[in-house]
Short mmCIF file of N, CA and C in Angstrom, two decimals:
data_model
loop_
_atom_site.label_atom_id
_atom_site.label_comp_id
_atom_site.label_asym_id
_atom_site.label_seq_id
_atom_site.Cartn_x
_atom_site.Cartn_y
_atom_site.Cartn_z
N UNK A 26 -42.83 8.78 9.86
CA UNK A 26 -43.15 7.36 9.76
C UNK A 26 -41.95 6.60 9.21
N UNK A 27 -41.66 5.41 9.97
CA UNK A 27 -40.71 4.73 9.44
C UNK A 27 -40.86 3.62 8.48
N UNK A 28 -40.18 3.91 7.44
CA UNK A 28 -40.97 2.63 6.20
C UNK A 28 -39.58 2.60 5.33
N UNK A 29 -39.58 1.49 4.48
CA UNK A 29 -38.21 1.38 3.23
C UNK A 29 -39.37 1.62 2.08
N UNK A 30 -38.70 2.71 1.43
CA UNK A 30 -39.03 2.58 -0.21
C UNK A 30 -37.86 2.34 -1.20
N UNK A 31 -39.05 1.04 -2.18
CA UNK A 31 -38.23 0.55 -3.32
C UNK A 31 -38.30 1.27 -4.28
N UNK A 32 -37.13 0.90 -5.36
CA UNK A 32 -37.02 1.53 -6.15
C UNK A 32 -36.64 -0.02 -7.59
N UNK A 33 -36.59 0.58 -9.19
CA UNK A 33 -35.73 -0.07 -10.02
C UNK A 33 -36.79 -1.09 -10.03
N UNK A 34 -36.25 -2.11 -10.58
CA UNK A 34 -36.99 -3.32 -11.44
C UNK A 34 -37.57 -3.40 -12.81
N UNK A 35 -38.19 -4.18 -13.38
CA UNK A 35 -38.95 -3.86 -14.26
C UNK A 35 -39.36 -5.09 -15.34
N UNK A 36 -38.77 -4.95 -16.90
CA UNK A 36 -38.68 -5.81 -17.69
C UNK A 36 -37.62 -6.36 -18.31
N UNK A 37 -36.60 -7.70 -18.28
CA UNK A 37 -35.71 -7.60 -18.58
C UNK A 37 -35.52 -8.83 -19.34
N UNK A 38 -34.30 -8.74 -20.70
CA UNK A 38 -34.91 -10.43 -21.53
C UNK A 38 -33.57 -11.20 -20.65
N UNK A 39 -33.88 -12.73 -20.46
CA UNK A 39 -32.60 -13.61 -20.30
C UNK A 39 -31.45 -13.34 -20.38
N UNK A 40 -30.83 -13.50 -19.10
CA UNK A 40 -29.13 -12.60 -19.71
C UNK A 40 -29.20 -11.58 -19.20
N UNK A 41 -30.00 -10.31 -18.81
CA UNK A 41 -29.76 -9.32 -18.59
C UNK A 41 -29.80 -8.49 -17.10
N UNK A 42 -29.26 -7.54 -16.71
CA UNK A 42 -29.03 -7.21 -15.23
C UNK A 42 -29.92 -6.55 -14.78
N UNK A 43 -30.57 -5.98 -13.61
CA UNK A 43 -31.14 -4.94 -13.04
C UNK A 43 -30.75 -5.16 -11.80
N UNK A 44 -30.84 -3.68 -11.46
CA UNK A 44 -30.35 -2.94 -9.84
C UNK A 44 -31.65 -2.43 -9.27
N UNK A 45 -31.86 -3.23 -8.38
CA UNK A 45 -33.31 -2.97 -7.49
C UNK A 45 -32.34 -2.34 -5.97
N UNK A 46 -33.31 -1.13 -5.41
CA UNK A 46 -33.06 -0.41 -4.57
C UNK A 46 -34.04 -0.04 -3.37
N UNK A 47 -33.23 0.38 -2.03
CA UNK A 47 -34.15 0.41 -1.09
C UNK A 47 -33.74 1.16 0.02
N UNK A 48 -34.41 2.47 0.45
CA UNK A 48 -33.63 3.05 1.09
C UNK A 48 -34.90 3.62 2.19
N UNK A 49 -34.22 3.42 3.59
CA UNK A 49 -35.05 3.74 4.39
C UNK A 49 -35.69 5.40 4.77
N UNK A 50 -37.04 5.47 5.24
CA UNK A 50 -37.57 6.90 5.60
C UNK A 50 -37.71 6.97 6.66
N UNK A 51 -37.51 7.81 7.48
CA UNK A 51 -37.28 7.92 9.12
C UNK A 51 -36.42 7.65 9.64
N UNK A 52 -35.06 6.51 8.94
CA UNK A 52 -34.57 5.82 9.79
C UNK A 52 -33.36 5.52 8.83
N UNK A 53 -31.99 5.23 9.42
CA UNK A 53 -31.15 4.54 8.59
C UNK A 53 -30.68 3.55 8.91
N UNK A 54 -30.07 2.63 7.93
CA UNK A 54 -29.94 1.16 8.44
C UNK A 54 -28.97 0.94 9.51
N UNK A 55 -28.66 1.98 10.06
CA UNK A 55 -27.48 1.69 10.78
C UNK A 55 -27.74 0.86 11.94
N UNK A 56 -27.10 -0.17 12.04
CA UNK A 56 -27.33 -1.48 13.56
C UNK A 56 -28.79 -2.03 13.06
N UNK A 57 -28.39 -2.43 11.45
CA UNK A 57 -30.26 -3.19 11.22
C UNK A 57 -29.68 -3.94 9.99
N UNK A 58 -30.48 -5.31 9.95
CA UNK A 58 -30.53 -6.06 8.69
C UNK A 58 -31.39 -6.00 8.16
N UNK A 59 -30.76 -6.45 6.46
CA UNK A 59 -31.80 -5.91 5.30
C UNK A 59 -31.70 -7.31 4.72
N UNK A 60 -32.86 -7.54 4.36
CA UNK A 60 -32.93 -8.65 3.40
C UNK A 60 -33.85 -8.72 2.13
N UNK A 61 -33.92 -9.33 1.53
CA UNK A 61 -34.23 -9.34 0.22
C UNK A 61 -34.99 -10.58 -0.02
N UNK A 62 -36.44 -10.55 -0.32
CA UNK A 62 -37.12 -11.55 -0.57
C UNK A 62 -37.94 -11.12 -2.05
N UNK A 63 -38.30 -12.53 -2.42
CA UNK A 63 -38.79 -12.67 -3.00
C UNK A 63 -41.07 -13.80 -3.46
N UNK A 64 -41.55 -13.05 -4.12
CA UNK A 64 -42.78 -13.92 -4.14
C UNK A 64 -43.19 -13.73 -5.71
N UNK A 65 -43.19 -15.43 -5.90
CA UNK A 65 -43.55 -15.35 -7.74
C UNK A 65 -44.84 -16.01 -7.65
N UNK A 66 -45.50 -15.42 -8.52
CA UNK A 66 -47.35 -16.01 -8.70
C UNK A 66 -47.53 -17.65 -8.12
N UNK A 67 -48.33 -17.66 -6.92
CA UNK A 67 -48.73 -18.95 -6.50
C UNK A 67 -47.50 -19.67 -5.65
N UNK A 68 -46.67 -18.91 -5.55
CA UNK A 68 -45.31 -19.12 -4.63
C UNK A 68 -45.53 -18.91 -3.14
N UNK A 69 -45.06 -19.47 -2.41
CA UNK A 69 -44.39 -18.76 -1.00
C UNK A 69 -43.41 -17.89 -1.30
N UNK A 70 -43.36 -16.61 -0.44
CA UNK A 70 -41.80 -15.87 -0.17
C UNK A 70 -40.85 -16.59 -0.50
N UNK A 71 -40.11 -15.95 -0.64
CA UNK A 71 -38.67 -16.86 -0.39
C UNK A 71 -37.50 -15.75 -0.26
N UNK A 72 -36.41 -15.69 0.64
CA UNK A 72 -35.26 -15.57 1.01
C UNK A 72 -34.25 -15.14 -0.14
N UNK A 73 -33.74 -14.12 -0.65
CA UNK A 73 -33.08 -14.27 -1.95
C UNK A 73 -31.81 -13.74 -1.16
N UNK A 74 -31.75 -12.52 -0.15
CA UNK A 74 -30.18 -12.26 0.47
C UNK A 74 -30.13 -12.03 1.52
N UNK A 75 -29.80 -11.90 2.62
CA UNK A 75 -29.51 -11.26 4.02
C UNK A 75 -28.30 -10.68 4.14
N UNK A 76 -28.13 -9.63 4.75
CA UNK A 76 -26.91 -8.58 5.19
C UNK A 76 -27.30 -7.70 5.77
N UNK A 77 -26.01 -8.37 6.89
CA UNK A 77 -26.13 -7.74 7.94
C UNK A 77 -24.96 -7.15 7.89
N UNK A 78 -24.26 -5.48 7.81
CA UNK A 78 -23.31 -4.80 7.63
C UNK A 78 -22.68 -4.79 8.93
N UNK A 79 -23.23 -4.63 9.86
CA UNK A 79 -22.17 -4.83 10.85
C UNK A 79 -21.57 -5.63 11.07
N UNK A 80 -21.63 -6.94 10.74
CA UNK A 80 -21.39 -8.34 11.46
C UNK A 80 -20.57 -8.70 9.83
N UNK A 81 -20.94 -7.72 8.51
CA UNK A 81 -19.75 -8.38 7.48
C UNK A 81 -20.42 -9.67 6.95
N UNK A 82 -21.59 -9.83 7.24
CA UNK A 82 -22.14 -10.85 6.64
C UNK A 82 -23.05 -10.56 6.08
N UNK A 83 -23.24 -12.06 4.86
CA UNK A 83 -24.58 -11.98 3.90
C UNK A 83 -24.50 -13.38 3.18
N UNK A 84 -26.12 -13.54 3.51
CA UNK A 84 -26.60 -14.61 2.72
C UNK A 84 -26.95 -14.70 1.40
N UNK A 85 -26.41 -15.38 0.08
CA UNK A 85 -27.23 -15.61 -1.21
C UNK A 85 -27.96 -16.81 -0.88
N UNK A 86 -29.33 -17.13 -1.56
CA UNK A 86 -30.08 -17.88 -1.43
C UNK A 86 -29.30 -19.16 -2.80
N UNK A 87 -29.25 -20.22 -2.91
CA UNK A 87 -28.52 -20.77 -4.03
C UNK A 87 -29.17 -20.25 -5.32
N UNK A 88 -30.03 -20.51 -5.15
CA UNK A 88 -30.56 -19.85 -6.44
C UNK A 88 -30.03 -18.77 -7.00
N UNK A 89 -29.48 -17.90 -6.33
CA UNK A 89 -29.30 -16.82 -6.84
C UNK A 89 -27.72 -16.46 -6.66
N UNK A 90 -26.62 -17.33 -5.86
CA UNK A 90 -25.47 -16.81 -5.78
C UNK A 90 -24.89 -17.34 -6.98
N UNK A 91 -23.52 -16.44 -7.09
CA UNK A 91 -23.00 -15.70 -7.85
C UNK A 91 -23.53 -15.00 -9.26
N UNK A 92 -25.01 -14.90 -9.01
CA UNK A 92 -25.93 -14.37 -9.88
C UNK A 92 -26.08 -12.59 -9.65
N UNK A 93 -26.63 -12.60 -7.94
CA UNK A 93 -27.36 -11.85 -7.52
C UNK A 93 -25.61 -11.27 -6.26
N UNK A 94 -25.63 -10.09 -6.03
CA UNK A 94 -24.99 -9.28 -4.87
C UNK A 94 -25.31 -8.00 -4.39
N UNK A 95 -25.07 -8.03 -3.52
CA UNK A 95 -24.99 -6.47 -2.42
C UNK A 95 -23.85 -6.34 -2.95
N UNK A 96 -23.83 -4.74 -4.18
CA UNK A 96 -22.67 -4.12 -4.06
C UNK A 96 -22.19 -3.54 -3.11
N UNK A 97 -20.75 -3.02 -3.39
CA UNK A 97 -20.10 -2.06 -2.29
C UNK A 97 -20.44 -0.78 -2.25
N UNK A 98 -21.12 -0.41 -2.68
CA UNK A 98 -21.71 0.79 -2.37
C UNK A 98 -23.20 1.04 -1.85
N UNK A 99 -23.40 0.42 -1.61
CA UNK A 99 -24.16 0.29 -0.50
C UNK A 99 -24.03 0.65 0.94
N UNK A 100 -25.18 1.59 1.69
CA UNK A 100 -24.83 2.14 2.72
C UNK A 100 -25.70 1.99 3.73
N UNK A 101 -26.04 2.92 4.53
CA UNK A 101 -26.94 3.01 5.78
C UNK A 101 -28.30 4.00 4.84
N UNK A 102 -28.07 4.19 3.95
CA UNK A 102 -28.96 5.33 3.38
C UNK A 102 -29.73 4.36 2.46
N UNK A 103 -28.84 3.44 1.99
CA UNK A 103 -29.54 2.78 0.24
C UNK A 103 -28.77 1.79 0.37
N UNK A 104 -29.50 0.44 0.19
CA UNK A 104 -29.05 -1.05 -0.05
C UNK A 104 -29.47 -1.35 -1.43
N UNK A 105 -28.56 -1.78 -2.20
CA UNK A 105 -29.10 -2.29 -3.41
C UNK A 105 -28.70 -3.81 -3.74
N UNK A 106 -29.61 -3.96 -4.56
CA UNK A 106 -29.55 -5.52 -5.21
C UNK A 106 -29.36 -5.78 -6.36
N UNK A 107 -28.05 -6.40 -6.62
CA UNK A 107 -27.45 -6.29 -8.59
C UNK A 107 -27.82 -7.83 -8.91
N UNK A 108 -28.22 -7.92 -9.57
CA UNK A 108 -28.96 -9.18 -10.40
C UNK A 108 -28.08 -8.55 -11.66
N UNK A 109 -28.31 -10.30 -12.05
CA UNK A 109 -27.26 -9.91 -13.36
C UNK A 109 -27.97 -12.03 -13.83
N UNK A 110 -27.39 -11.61 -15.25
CA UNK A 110 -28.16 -12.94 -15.62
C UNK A 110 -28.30 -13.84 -15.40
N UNK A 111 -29.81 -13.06 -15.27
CA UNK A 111 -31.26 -13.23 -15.12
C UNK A 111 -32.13 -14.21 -15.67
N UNK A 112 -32.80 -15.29 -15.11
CA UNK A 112 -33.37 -16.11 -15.89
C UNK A 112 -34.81 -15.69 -15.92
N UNK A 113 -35.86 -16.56 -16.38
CA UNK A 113 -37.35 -16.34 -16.33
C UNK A 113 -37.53 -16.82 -15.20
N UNK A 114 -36.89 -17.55 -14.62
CA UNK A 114 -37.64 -18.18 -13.27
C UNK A 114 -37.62 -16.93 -12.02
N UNK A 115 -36.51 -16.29 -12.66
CA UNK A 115 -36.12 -15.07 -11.46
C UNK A 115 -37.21 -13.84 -11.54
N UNK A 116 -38.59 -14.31 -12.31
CA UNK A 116 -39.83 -13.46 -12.49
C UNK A 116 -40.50 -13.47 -11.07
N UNK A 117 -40.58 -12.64 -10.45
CA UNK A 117 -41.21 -12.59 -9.38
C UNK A 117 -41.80 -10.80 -8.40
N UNK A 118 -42.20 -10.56 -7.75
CA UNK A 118 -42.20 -9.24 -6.64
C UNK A 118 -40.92 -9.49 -5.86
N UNK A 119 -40.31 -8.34 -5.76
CA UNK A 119 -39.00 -8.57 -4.89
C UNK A 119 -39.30 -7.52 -3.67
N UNK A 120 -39.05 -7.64 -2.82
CA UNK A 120 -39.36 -6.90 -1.17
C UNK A 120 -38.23 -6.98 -0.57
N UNK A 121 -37.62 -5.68 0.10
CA UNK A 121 -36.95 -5.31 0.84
C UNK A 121 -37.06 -5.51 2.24
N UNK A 122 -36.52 -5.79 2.94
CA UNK A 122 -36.88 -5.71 4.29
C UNK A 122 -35.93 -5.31 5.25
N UNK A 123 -36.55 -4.86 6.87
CA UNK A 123 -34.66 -4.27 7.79
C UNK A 123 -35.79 -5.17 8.79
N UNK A 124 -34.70 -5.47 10.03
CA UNK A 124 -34.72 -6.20 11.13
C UNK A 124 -33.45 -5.74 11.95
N UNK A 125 -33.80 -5.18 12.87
CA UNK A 125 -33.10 -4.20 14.21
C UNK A 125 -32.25 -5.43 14.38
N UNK A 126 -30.93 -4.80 14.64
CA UNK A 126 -29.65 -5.96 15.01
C UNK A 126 -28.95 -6.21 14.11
N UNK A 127 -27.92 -6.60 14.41
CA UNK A 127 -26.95 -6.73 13.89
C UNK A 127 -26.64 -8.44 13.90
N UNK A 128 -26.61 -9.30 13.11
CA UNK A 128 -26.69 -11.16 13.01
C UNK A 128 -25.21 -11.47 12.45
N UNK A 129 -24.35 -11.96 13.78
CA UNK A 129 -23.36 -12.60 13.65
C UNK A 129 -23.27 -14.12 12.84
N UNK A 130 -24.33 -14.80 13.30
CA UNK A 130 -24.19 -16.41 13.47
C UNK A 130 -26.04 -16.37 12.94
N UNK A 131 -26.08 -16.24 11.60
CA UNK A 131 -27.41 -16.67 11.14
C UNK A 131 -27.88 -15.29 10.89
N UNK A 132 -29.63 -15.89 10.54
CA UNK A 132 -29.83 -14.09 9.74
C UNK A 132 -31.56 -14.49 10.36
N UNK A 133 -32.43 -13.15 10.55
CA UNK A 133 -33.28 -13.16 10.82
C UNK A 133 -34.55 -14.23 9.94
N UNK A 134 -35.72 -14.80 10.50
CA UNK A 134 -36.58 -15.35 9.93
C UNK A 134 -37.46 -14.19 9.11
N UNK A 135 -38.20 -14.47 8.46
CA UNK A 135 -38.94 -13.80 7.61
C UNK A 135 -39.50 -13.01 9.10
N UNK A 136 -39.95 -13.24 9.62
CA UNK A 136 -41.54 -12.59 10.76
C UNK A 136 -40.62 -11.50 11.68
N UNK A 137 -38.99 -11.60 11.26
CA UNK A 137 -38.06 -10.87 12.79
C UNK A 137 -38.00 -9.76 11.76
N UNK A 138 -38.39 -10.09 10.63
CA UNK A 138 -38.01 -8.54 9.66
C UNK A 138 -39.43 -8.00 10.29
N UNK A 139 -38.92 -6.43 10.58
CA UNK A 139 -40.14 -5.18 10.95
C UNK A 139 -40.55 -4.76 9.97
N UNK A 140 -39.78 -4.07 9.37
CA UNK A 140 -40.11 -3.17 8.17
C UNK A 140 -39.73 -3.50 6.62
N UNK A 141 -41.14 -3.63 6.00
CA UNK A 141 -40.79 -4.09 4.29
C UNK A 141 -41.21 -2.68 3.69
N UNK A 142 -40.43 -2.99 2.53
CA UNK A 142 -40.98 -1.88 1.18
C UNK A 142 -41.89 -2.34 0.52
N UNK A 143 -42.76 -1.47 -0.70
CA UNK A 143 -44.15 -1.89 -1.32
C UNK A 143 -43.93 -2.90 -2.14
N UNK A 144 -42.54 -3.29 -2.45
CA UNK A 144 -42.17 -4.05 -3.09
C UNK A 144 -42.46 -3.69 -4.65
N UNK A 145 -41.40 -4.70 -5.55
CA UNK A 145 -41.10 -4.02 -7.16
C UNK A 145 -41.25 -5.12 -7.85
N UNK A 146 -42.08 -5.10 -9.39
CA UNK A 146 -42.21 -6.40 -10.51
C UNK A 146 -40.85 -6.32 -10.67
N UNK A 147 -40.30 -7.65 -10.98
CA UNK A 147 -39.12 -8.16 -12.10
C UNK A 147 -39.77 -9.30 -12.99
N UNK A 148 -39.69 -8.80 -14.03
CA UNK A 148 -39.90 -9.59 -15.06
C UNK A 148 -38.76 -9.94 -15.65
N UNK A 149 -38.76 -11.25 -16.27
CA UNK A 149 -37.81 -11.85 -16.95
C UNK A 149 -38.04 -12.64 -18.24
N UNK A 150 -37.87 -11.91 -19.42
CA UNK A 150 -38.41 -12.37 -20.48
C UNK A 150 -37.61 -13.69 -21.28
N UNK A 151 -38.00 -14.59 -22.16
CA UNK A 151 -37.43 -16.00 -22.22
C UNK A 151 -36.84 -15.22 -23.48
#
């Protein structure tokens, strides 16, 4: 069965980093975008990164750039997400997602992503 499991998150005070992780089963990301959303209590989703490795591209959502990155070590096996300080607003479920293709010129809509992970709490303490 093909599915992404997450990993990491948790409880963290103002200021502080966590590395949320996501690595696909059945399948590796290779020729697929991963993105990174987010849903905080009574919220819509929302968009926090897109990268697409083939194409060398990636989206931060404003909210979150030069906050939030896809390190370089990141692969076809395991995409991770480095958050680094962290506010309370950045309290939310964070979800992984891949979408077949490779996005030169733009990044998939929420509905073109196939496959999400169970998704992980981040808490962000004031």
């Amino acid at each position: 069965e093909m599915q992404l499991v997450q990993s990491g998150g948790g409880l963290v005070q103002a200021g502080g980093s966590l590395r949320l992780s996501c690595a696909p089963s059945g399948f590796t990301f290779d020729g697929y975008t991963i993105g990174w959303f987010r849903q905080a209590p009574g919220k819509k989703r929302e968009a926090v990164s897109h990268f697409s490795p083939g194409a060398g591209s990636i989206f931060y959502a404003p909210s979150v750039k030069g906050r939030f990155t896809i390190p370089s070590d990141s692969s076809q096996w395991t995409v991770y997400l480095q958050m680094s300080s962290l506010k309370p607003e950045d309290t939310a479920v964070y979800y992984c997602a891949a979408a077949k293709g490779t996005y030169y010129d733009g990044f998939p809509t929420e509905y073109e992503y196939t496959y999400w992970g169970q998704g992980t709490q981040v808490t962000v303490s004031s």
